[in-house]
């Protein structure tokens, strides 16, 4: 069972007919390394569910990148505020490894919501998933030191070090790459 079927059937308990309807409206996209799924300043017209690959979201200001999150297989990837409002995205989402994802356009998403109130389960799944990730990250930045944030990152994304450079991991943690090296040496002793 692929990722989207797992979400629709197992998590949301939607019928086979609803799953078929969803699959009629989605597209499979192949994105190459360094391609943008969402570009800062442009409207996000689709959401994606990653089948394979890795992406990152970031905000760029004064030629400095601030990494907001990473997306691995099974993740929902979207600039959600832009997707919902039709306003330009405040950040970008970039492919870090060759990626295959299922995409649903903003108009198709709206169409599904009009067809049946059952589709609000899917909308709630998206918003809940994104809100929980955001709250965990925010709380960690407010309450945890860099080492605790690093441990949370490893717990949340166990495969992160196999897929991402030290630079990206350090930027996500809000530290310098050399500080990350020190944190890694502390973690080995644990």
Tab-separated table of N, CA, C and O in Angstrom, residues 38-156:
chain	number	residue	atom	x	y	z
A	38	UNK	N	7.812	25.122	-4.040
A	38	UNK	CA	7.168	26.417	-3.788
A	38	UNK	C	8.260	27.467	-3.796
A	38	UNK	O	9.326	27.262	-3.215
A	39	UNK	N	7.991	28.593	-4.453
A	39	UNK	CA	8.962	29.684	-4.493
A	39	UNK	C	8.474	30.847	-3.640
A	39	UNK	O	7.306	31.249	-3.734
A	40	UNK	N	9.369	31.361	-2.810
A	40	UNK	CA	9.057	32.515	-1.971
A	40	UNK	C	8.520	33.641	-2.847
A	40	UNK	O	9.061	33.941	-3.905
A	41	UNK	N	7.419	34.252	-2.427
A	41	UNK	CA	6.815	35.350	-3.164
A	41	UNK	C	5.793	34.923	-4.205
A	41	UNK	O	5.131	35.744	-4.811
A	42	UNK	N	5.654	33.618	-4.431
A	42	UNK	CA	4.662	33.074	-5.375
A	42	UNK	C	3.580	32.327	-4.595
A	42	UNK	O	3.821	31.825	-3.503
A	43	UNK	N	2.400	32.215	-5.187
A	43	UNK	CA	1.301	31.502	-4.540
A	43	UNK	C	1.532	29.996	-4.644
A	43	UNK	O	1.951	29.493	-5.681
A	44	UNK	N	1.253	29.293	-3.554
A	44	UNK	CA	1.341	27.827	-3.526
A	44	UNK	C	-0.005	27.276	-3.992
A	44	UNK	O	-1.007	27.401	-3.286
A	45	UNK	N	-0.036	26.688	-5.178
A	45	UNK	CA	-1.283	26.203	-5.767
A	45	UNK	C	-1.521	24.713	-5.565
A	45	UNK	O	-2.509	24.184	-6.040
A	46	UNK	N	-0.605	24.013	-4.884
A	46	UNK	CA	-0.843	22.592	-4.659
A	46	UNK	C	-0.160	22.131	-3.383
A	46	UNK	O	0.788	22.752	-2.912
A	47	UNK	N	-0.689	21.052	-2.844
A	47	UNK	CA	-0.046	20.406	-1.707
A	47	UNK	C	0.458	19.062	-2.188
A	47	UNK	O	-0.038	18.510	-3.162
A	48	UNK	N	1.469	18.557	-1.518
A	48	UNK	CA	2.050	17.289	-1.918
A	48	UNK	C	2.149	16.324	-0.761
A	48	UNK	O	2.206	16.734	0.396
A	49	UNK	N	2.147	15.057	-1.098
A	49	UNK	CA	2.424	14.001	-0.133
A	49	UNK	C	3.594	13.220	-0.721
A	49	UNK	O	3.517	12.701	-1.834
A	50	UNK	N	4.682	13.170	0.029
A	50	UNK	CA	5.931	12.614	-0.491
A	50	UNK	C	5.914	11.090	-0.471
A	50	UNK	O	5.674	10.482	0.558
A	51	UNK	N	6.163	10.525	-1.638
A	51	UNK	CA	6.338	9.075	-1.767
A	51	UNK	C	7.801	8.713	-1.524
A	51	UNK	O	8.100	7.755	-0.832
A	52	UNK	N	8.708	9.479	-2.115
A	52	UNK	CA	10.143	9.282	-1.882
A	52	UNK	C	10.846	10.613	-2.105
A	52	UNK	O	10.382	11.441	-2.877
A	53	UNK	N	11.957	10.782	-1.402
A	53	UNK	CA	12.726	12.005	-1.537
A	53	UNK	C	12.740	12.824	-0.256
A	53	UNK	O	12.141	12.452	0.745
A	54	UNK	N	13.450	13.959	-0.323
A	54	UNK	CA	13.603	14.851	0.826
A	54	UNK	C	13.528	16.289	0.329
A	54	UNK	O	14.118	16.634	-0.700
A	55	UNK	N	12.799	17.123	1.081
A	55	UNK	CA	12.698	18.545	0.775
A	55	UNK	C	12.958	19.353	2.037
A	55	UNK	O	12.948	18.809	3.138
A	56	UNK	N	13.159	20.644	1.859
A	56	UNK	CA	13.297	21.551	2.996
A	56	UNK	C	12.472	22.794	2.724
A	56	UNK	O	12.296	23.198	1.564
A	57	UNK	N	11.966	23.406	3.793
A	57	UNK	CA	11.325	24.709	3.642
A	57	UNK	C	12.215	25.730	4.332
A	57	UNK	O	12.824	25.440	5.366
A	58	UNK	N	12.298	26.897	3.736
A	58	UNK	CA	13.160	27.937	4.295
A	58	UNK	C	12.655	29.312	3.896
A	58	UNK	O	11.900	29.475	2.934
A	59	UNK	N	13.086	30.275	4.684
A	59	UNK	CA	12.810	31.680	4.395
A	59	UNK	C	14.158	32.337	4.159
A	59	UNK	O	15.114	32.089	4.897
A	60	UNK	N	14.220	33.159	3.137
A	60	UNK	CA	15.469	33.861	2.846
A	60	UNK	C	15.263	35.344	3.099
A	60	UNK	O	14.280	35.942	2.642
A	61	UNK	N	16.178	35.921	3.876
A	61	UNK	CA	16.134	37.358	4.137
A	61	UNK	C	17.557	37.887	4.144
A	61	UNK	O	18.422	37.335	4.825
A	62	UNK	N	17.794	38.916	3.368
A	62	UNK	CA	19.119	39.532	3.269
A	62	UNK	C	20.198	38.493	2.964
A	62	UNK	O	21.255	38.460	3.595
A	63	UNK	N	19.901	37.592	2.019
A	63	UNK	CA	20.809	36.547	1.544
A	63	UNK	C	21.157	35.510	2.619
A	63	UNK	O	22.114	34.757	2.468
A	64	UNK	N	20.376	35.460	3.693
A	64	UNK	CA	20.559	34.445	4.734
A	64	UNK	C	19.330	33.541	4.720
A	64	UNK	O	18.199	34.018	4.667
A	65	UNK	N	19.582	32.219	4.748
A	65	UNK	CA	18.485	31.252	4.760
A	65	UNK	C	18.203	30.772	6.181
A	65	UNK	O	19.123	30.455	6.925
A	66	UNK	N	16.921	30.742	6.526
A	66	UNK	CA	16.462	30.227	7.805
A	66	UNK	C	15.609	29.000	7.506
A	66	UNK	O	14.542	29.113	6.907
A	67	UNK	N	16.110	27.828	7.890
A	67	UNK	CA	15.403	26.584	7.587
A	67	UNK	C	14.288	26.377	8.599
A	67	UNK	O	14.517	26.370	9.806
A	68	UNK	N	13.077	26.192	8.059
A	68	UNK	CA	11.900	25.990	8.902
A	68	UNK	C	11.642	24.518	9.171
A	68	UNK	O	11.294	24.142	10.278
A	69	UNK	N	11.769	23.684	8.142
A	69	UNK	CA	11.439	22.274	8.331
A	69	UNK	C	12.019	21.426	7.212
A	69	UNK	O	12.449	21.936	6.184
A	70	UNK	N	11.991	20.110	7.457
A	70	UNK	CA	12.365	19.114	6.467
A	70	UNK	C	11.161	18.222	6.214
A	70	UNK	O	10.296	18.064	7.076
A	71	UNK	N	11.119	17.628	5.037
A	71	UNK	CA	10.017	16.745	4.652
A	71	UNK	C	10.597	15.452	4.093
A	71	UNK	O	11.385	15.488	3.154
A	72	UNK	N	10.170	14.349	4.687
A	72	UNK	CA	10.605	13.017	4.291
A	72	UNK	C	9.397	12.236	3.784
A	72	UNK	O	8.263	12.704	3.893
A	73	UNK	N	9.594	11.024	3.247
A	73	UNK	CA	8.454	10.240	2.757
A	73	UNK	C	7.335	10.137	3.799
A	73	UNK	O	7.580	9.920	4.978
A	74	UNK	N	6.112	10.330	3.299
A	74	UNK	CA	4.932	10.324	4.157
A	74	UNK	C	4.522	11.704	4.627
A	74	UNK	O	3.418	11.889	5.130
A	75	UNK	N	5.410	12.688	4.460
A	75	UNK	CA	5.111	14.055	4.908
A	75	UNK	C	4.186	14.768	3.929
A	75	UNK	O	4.242	14.553	2.718
A	76	UNK	N	3.394	15.668	4.491
A	76	UNK	CA	2.614	16.602	3.682
A	76	UNK	C	3.486	17.830	3.495
A	76	UNK	O	4.032	18.371	4.463
A	77	UNK	N	3.643	18.252	2.265
A	77	UNK	CA	4.490	19.393	1.958
A	77	UNK	C	3.643	20.452	1.277
A	77	UNK	O	2.996	20.196	0.266
A	78	UNK	N	3.620	21.652	1.880
A	78	UNK	CA	2.798	22.743	1.371
A	78	UNK	C	3.178	24.023	2.101
A	78	UNK	O	3.607	23.979	3.249
A	79	UNK	N	3.054	25.137	1.429
A	79	UNK	CA	3.103	26.429	2.108
A	79	UNK	C	1.648	26.718	2.467
A	79	UNK	O	0.890	27.285	1.682
A	80	UNK	N	1.255	26.244	3.634
A	80	UNK	CA	-0.166	26.127	3.979
A	80	UNK	C	-0.904	27.472	3.988
A	80	UNK	O	-2.024	27.565	3.482
A	81	UNK	N	-0.287	28.484	4.547
A	81	UNK	CA	-0.935	29.801	4.560
A	81	UNK	C	-1.224	30.290	3.154
A	81	UNK	O	-2.316	30.785	2.854
A	82	UNK	N	-0.272	30.140	2.264
A	82	UNK	CA	-0.438	30.541	0.872
A	82	UNK	C	-1.486	29.682	0.178
A	82	UNK	O	-2.332	30.184	-0.564
A	83	UNK	N	-1.438	28.375	0.424
A	83	UNK	CA	-2.386	27.433	-0.179
A	83	UNK	C	-3.825	27.792	0.205
A	83	UNK	O	-4.724	27.774	-0.633
A	84	UNK	N	-4.046	28.130	1.471
A	84	UNK	CA	-5.403	28.439	1.943
A	84	UNK	C	-5.895	29.811	1.498
A	84	UNK	O	-7.061	29.978	1.160
A	85	UNK	N	-5.004	30.801	1.519
A	85	UNK	CA	-5.429	32.182	1.266
A	85	UNK	C	-5.241	32.648	-0.169
A	85	UNK	O	-5.859	33.633	-0.578
A	86	UNK	N	-4.350	31.994	-0.912
A	86	UNK	CA	-4.023	32.458	-2.252
A	86	UNK	C	-3.041	33.622	-2.233
A	86	UNK	O	-2.778	34.244	-3.260
A	87	UNK	N	-2.472	33.919	-1.073
A	87	UNK	CA	-1.468	34.981	-0.949
A	87	UNK	C	-0.081	34.407	-1.234
A	87	UNK	O	0.139	33.205	-1.086
A	88	UNK	N	0.872	35.255	-1.604
A	88	UNK	CA	2.225	34.763	-1.873
A	88	UNK	C	2.838	34.072	-0.653
A	88	UNK	O	2.612	34.484	0.486
A	89	UNK	N	3.627	33.061	-0.922
A	89	UNK	CA	4.293	32.313	0.139
A	89	UNK	C	5.416	33.145	0.741
A	89	UNK	O	6.147	33.829	0.016
A	90	UNK	N	5.557	33.051	2.059
A	90	UNK	CA	6.645	33.793	2.704
A	90	UNK	C	7.964	33.020	2.655
A	90	UNK	O	8.995	33.556	3.026
A	91	UNK	N	7.926	31.781	2.209
A	91	UNK	CA	9.134	30.981	2.118
A	91	UNK	C	9.139	30.108	0.880
A	91	UNK	O	8.186	30.114	0.098
A	92	UNK	N	10.212	29.362	0.727
A	92	UNK	CA	10.374	28.431	-0.394
A	92	UNK	C	10.443	27.003	0.135
A	92	UNK	O	10.815	26.775	1.280
A	93	UNK	N	10.112	26.064	-0.740
A	93	UNK	CA	10.292	24.644	-0.440
A	93	UNK	C	11.120	24.062	-1.582
A	93	UNK	O	10.709	24.130	-2.740
A	94	UNK	N	12.290	23.517	-1.229
A	94	UNK	CA	13.258	23.052	-2.220
A	94	UNK	C	13.539	21.565	-2.070
A	94	UNK	O	13.596	21.038	-0.957
A	95	UNK	N	13.756	20.921	-3.194
A	95	UNK	CA	14.090	19.498	-3.235
A	95	UNK	C	15.569	19.320	-2.886
A	95	UNK	O	16.430	19.966	-3.471
A	96	UNK	N	15.847	18.435	-1.932
A	96	UNK	CA	17.223	18.129	-1.543
A	96	UNK	C	17.704	16.815	-2.133
A	96	UNK	O	18.901	16.604	-2.306
A	97	UNK	N	16.775	15.901	-2.396
A	97	UNK	CA	17.054	14.634	-3.066
A	97	UNK	C	15.943	14.408	-4.077
A	97	UNK	O	14.806	14.822	-3.843
A	98	UNK	N	16.270	13.749	-5.162
A	98	UNK	CA	15.259	13.430	-6.161
A	98	UNK	C	13.982	12.968	-5.460
A	98	UNK	O	14.031	12.126	-4.555
A	99	UNK	N	12.843	13.542	-5.854
A	99	UNK	CA	11.592	13.338	-5.121
A	99	UNK	C	10.446	12.962	-6.046
A	99	UNK	O	10.304	13.510	-7.134
A	100	UNK	N	9.643	12.024	-5.572
A	100	UNK	CA	8.358	11.699	-6.197
A	100	UNK	C	7.280	12.015	-5.175
A	100	UNK	O	7.392	11.612	-4.014
A	101	UNK	N	6.274	12.761	-5.616
A	101	UNK	CA	5.191	13.077	-4.721
A	101	UNK	C	3.865	13.118	-5.454
A	101	UNK	O	3.816	13.271	-6.673
A	102	UNK	N	2.818	12.932	-4.691
A	102	UNK	CA	1.452	13.041	-5.187
A	102	UNK	C	1.026	14.471	-4.893
A	102	UNK	O	1.176	14.941	-3.763
A	103	UNK	N	0.509	15.185	-5.888
A	103	UNK	CA	0.069	16.555	-5.649
A	103	UNK	C	-1.423	16.700	-5.902
A	103	UNK	O	-1.986	16.057	-6.791
A	104	UNK	N	-2.024	17.555	-5.105
A	104	UNK	CA	-3.438	17.895	-5.232
A	104	UNK	C	-3.524	19.404	-5.359
A	104	UNK	O	-3.005	20.128	-4.505
A	105	UNK	N	-4.156	19.871	-6.423
A	105	UNK	CA	-4.245	21.312	-6.642
A	105	UNK	C	-5.205	21.951	-5.642
A	105	UNK	O	-6.087	21.288	-5.088
A	106	UNK	N	-5.024	23.225	-5.465
A	106	UNK	CA	-5.893	24.004	-4.579
A	106	UNK	C	-7.344	23.918	-5.042
A	106	UNK	O	-8.254	23.755	-4.234
A	107	UNK	N	-7.565	23.986	-6.338
A	107	UNK	CA	-8.939	23.927	-6.861
A	107	UNK	C	-9.542	22.538	-6.666
A	107	UNK	O	-10.717	22.410	-6.308
A	108	UNK	N	-8.749	21.483	-6.854
A	108	UNK	CA	-9.255	20.120	-6.631
A	108	UNK	C	-9.547	19.866	-5.157
A	108	UNK	O	-10.521	19.192	-4.807
A	109	UNK	N	-8.733	20.427	-4.291
A	109	UNK	CA	-8.959	20.315	-2.852
A	109	UNK	C	-10.303	20.967	-2.496
A	109	UNK	O	-11.125	20.370	-1.800
A	110	UNK	N	-10.537	22.156	-3.015
A	110	UNK	CA	-11.812	22.833	-2.788
A	110	UNK	C	-12.983	22.034	-3.339
A	110	UNK	O	-14.054	21.955	-2.719
A	111	UNK	N	-12.782	21.431	-4.496
A	111	UNK	CA	-13.813	20.605	-5.126
A	111	UNK	C	-14.178	19.418	-4.235
A	111	UNK	O	-15.352	19.120	-4.039
A	112	UNK	N	-13.173	18.748	-3.683
A	112	UNK	CA	-13.430	17.618	-2.790
A	112	UNK	C	-14.242	18.050	-1.566
A	112	UNK	O	-15.194	17.379	-1.164
A	113	UNK	N	-13.880	19.188	-0.996
A	113	UNK	CA	-14.595	19.675	0.184
A	113	UNK	C	-16.057	19.993	-0.131
A	113	UNK	O	-16.928	19.840	0.733
A	114	UNK	N	-16.313	20.409	-1.367
A	114	UNK	CA	-17.696	20.694	-1.778
A	114	UNK	C	-18.496	19.413	-2.006
A	114	UNK	O	-19.709	19.402	-1.834
A	115	UNK	N	-17.821	18.344	-2.398
A	115	UNK	CA	-18.496	17.093	-2.756
A	115	UNK	C	-19.047	16.335	-1.556
A	115	UNK	O	-20.101	15.716	-1.645
A	116	UNK	N	-18.308	16.354	-0.448
A	116	UNK	CA	-18.738	15.567	0.707
A	116	UNK	C	-18.078	16.101	1.975
A	116	UNK	O	-16.887	16.436	1.962
A	117	UNK	N	-18.840	16.122	3.046
A	117	UNK	CA	-18.274	16.560	4.323
A	117	UNK	C	-17.230	15.555	4.834
A	117	UNK	O	-16.410	15.893	5.680
A	118	UNK	N	-17.231	14.332	4.290
A	118	UNK	CA	-16.227	13.338	4.662
A	118	UNK	C	-14.810	13.823	4.332
A	118	UNK	O	-13.857	13.438	4.997
A	119	UNK	N	-14.694	14.681	3.300
A	119	UNK	CA	-13.373	15.170	2.911
A	119	UNK	C	-12.789	16.126	3.945
A	119	UNK	O	-11.588	16.385	3.942
A	120	UNK	N	-13.625	16.618	4.840
A	120	UNK	CA	-13.091	17.481	5.894
A	120	UNK	C	-12.167	16.693	6.823
A	120	UNK	O	-11.321	17.278	7.486
A	121	UNK	N	-12.310	15.359	6.835
A	121	UNK	CA	-11.359	14.524	7.580
A	121	UNK	C	-9.951	14.706	7.001
A	121	UNK	O	-8.970	14.761	7.737
A	122	UNK	N	-9.869	14.760	5.679
A	122	UNK	CA	-8.578	14.947	5.023
A	122	UNK	C	-8.020	16.335	5.341
A	122	UNK	O	-6.844	16.481	5.675
A	123	UNK	N	-8.881	17.352	5.267
A	123	UNK	CA	-8.456	18.711	5.605
A	123	UNK	C	-7.974	18.809	7.042
A	123	UNK	O	-6.966	19.460	7.343
A	124	UNK	N	-8.691	18.156	7.953
A	124	UNK	CA	-8.297	18.162	9.363
A	124	UNK	C	-6.976	17.422	9.548
A	124	UNK	O	-6.119	17.864	10.319
A	125	UNK	N	-6.797	16.322	8.832
A	125	UNK	CA	-5.546	15.577	8.909
A	125	UNK	C	-4.371	16.471	8.501
A	125	UNK	O	-3.332	16.497	9.162
A	126	UNK	N	-4.540	17.206	7.423
A	126	UNK	CA	-3.483	18.109	6.948
A	126	UNK	C	-3.189	19.171	8.000
A	126	UNK	O	-2.051	19.359	8.411
A	127	UNK	N	-4.223	19.878	8.426
A	127	UNK	CA	-4.003	20.985	9.363
A	127	UNK	C	-3.458	20.486	10.698
A	127	UNK	O	-2.559	21.104	11.269
A	128	UNK	N	-3.975	19.360	11.194
A	128	UNK	CA	-3.476	18.823	12.461
A	128	UNK	C	-2.005	18.426	12.342
A	128	UNK	O	-1.196	18.741	13.227
A	129	UNK	N	-1.642	17.751	11.255
A	129	UNK	CA	-0.251	17.327	11.055
A	129	UNK	C	0.693	18.522	11.032
A	129	UNK	O	1.737	18.516	11.700
A	130	UNK	N	0.316	19.543	10.293
A	130	UNK	CA	1.171	20.719	10.172
A	130	UNK	C	1.238	21.511	11.474
A	130	UNK	O	2.306	21.993	11.868
A	131	UNK	N	0.111	21.631	12.169
A	131	UNK	CA	0.090	22.375	13.424
A	131	UNK	C	0.919	21.675	14.502
A	131	UNK	O	1.676	22.329	15.232
A	132	UNK	N	0.800	20.382	14.590
A	132	UNK	CA	1.569	19.636	15.597
A	132	UNK	C	3.070	19.797	15.345
A	132	UNK	O	3.849	20.041	16.273
A	133	UNK	N	3.498	19.682	14.083
A	133	UNK	CA	4.922	19.875	13.756
A	133	UNK	C	5.380	21.279	14.147
A	133	UNK	O	6.440	21.456	14.744
A	134	UNK	N	4.558	22.261	13.805
A	134	UNK	CA	4.900	23.660	14.106
A	134	UNK	C	5.004	23.889	15.613
A	134	UNK	O	5.946	24.516	16.094
A	135	UNK	N	4.055	23.372	16.366
A	135	UNK	CA	4.051	23.558	17.822
A	135	UNK	C	5.260	22.890	18.474
A	135	UNK	O	5.881	23.475	19.366
A	136	UNK	N	5.596	21.688	18.027
A	136	UNK	CA	6.766	20.995	18.589
A	136	UNK	C	8.042	21.785	18.339
A	136	UNK	O	8.883	21.934	19.218
A	137	UNK	N	8.181	22.270	17.126
A	137	UNK	CA	9.394	23.030	16.780
A	137	UNK	C	9.466	24.337	17.563
A	137	UNK	O	10.504	24.688	18.107
A	138	UNK	N	8.353	25.044	17.612
A	138	UNK	CA	8.292	26.313	18.331
A	138	UNK	C	8.619	26.116	19.817
A	138	UNK	O	9.419	26.855	20.385
A	139	UNK	N	7.985	25.133	20.425
A	139	UNK	CA	8.214	24.858	21.846
A	139	UNK	C	9.667	24.482	22.088
A	139	UNK	O	10.282	24.935	23.062
A	140	UNK	N	10.237	23.692	21.211
A	140	UNK	CA	11.626	23.291	21.349
A	140	UNK	C	12.555	24.500	21.302
A	140	UNK	O	13.496	24.601	22.097
A	141	UNK	N	12.289	25.440	20.402
A	141	UNK	CA	13.138	26.632	20.317
A	141	UNK	C	12.998	27.510	21.556
A	141	UNK	O	13.954	28.165	21.961
A	142	UNK	N	11.835	27.504	22.155
A	142	UNK	CA	11.620	28.325	23.348
A	142	UNK	C	12.148	27.673	24.624
A	142	UNK	O	12.597	28.356	25.540
A	143	UNK	N	12.089	26.344	24.694
A	143	UNK	CA	12.363	25.648	25.947
A	143	UNK	C	13.671	24.860	25.982
A	143	UNK	O	14.198	24.613	27.060
A	144	UNK	N	14.163	24.435	24.828
A	144	UNK	CA	15.301	23.517	24.802
A	144	UNK	C	16.592	24.214	24.403
A	144	UNK	O	16.591	25.173	23.624
A	145	UNK	N	17.702	23.660	24.896
A	145	UNK	CA	19.001	24.135	24.424
A	145	UNK	C	19.320	23.427	23.102
A	145	UNK	O	18.571	22.553	22.660
A	146	UNK	N	20.431	23.775	22.488
A	146	UNK	CA	20.784	23.230	21.172
A	146	UNK	C	20.913	21.710	21.202
A	146	UNK	O	20.480	21.031	20.267
A	147	UNK	N	21.485	21.164	22.269
A	147	UNK	CA	21.650	19.717	22.360
A	147	UNK	C	20.294	19.019	22.434
A	147	UNK	O	20.077	18.015	21.765
A	148	UNK	N	19.369	19.558	23.191
A	148	UNK	CA	18.019	18.979	23.291
A	148	UNK	C	17.284	19.091	21.957
A	148	UNK	O	16.559	18.172	21.565
A	149	UNK	N	17.478	20.209	21.248
A	149	UNK	CA	16.865	20.359	19.916
A	149	UNK	C	17.436	19.331	18.945
A	149	UNK	O	16.712	18.765	18.127
A	150	UNK	N	18.736	19.085	19.052
A	150	UNK	CA	19.385	18.084	18.202
A	150	UNK	C	18.818	16.688	18.478
A	150	UNK	O	18.494	15.940	17.559
A	151	UNK	N	18.674	16.335	19.749
A	151	UNK	CA	18.106	15.031	20.102
A	151	UNK	C	16.673	14.902	19.598
A	151	UNK	O	16.284	13.846	19.103
A	152	UNK	N	15.889	15.976	19.702
A	152	UNK	CA	14.510	15.953	19.187
A	152	UNK	C	14.512	15.771	17.668
A	152	UNK	O	13.702	15.009	17.130
A	153	UNK	N	15.427	16.435	16.986
A	153	UNK	CA	15.536	16.275	15.533
A	153	UNK	C	15.816	14.818	15.174
A	153	UNK	O	15.178	14.254	14.282
A	154	UNK	N	16.737	14.188	15.866
A	154	UNK	CA	17.076	12.784	15.603
A	154	UNK	C	15.898	11.861	15.916
A	154	UNK	O	15.689	10.865	15.217
A	155	UNK	N	15.148	12.193	16.937
A	155	UNK	CA	13.976	11.386	17.287
A	155	UNK	C	12.869	11.561	16.240
A	155	UNK	O	12.230	10.598	15.824
A	156	UNK	N	12.672	12.798	15.798
A	156	UNK	CA	11.622	13.096	14.827
A	156	UNK	C	11.967	12.545	13.443
A	156	UNK	O	11.109	11.994	12.759
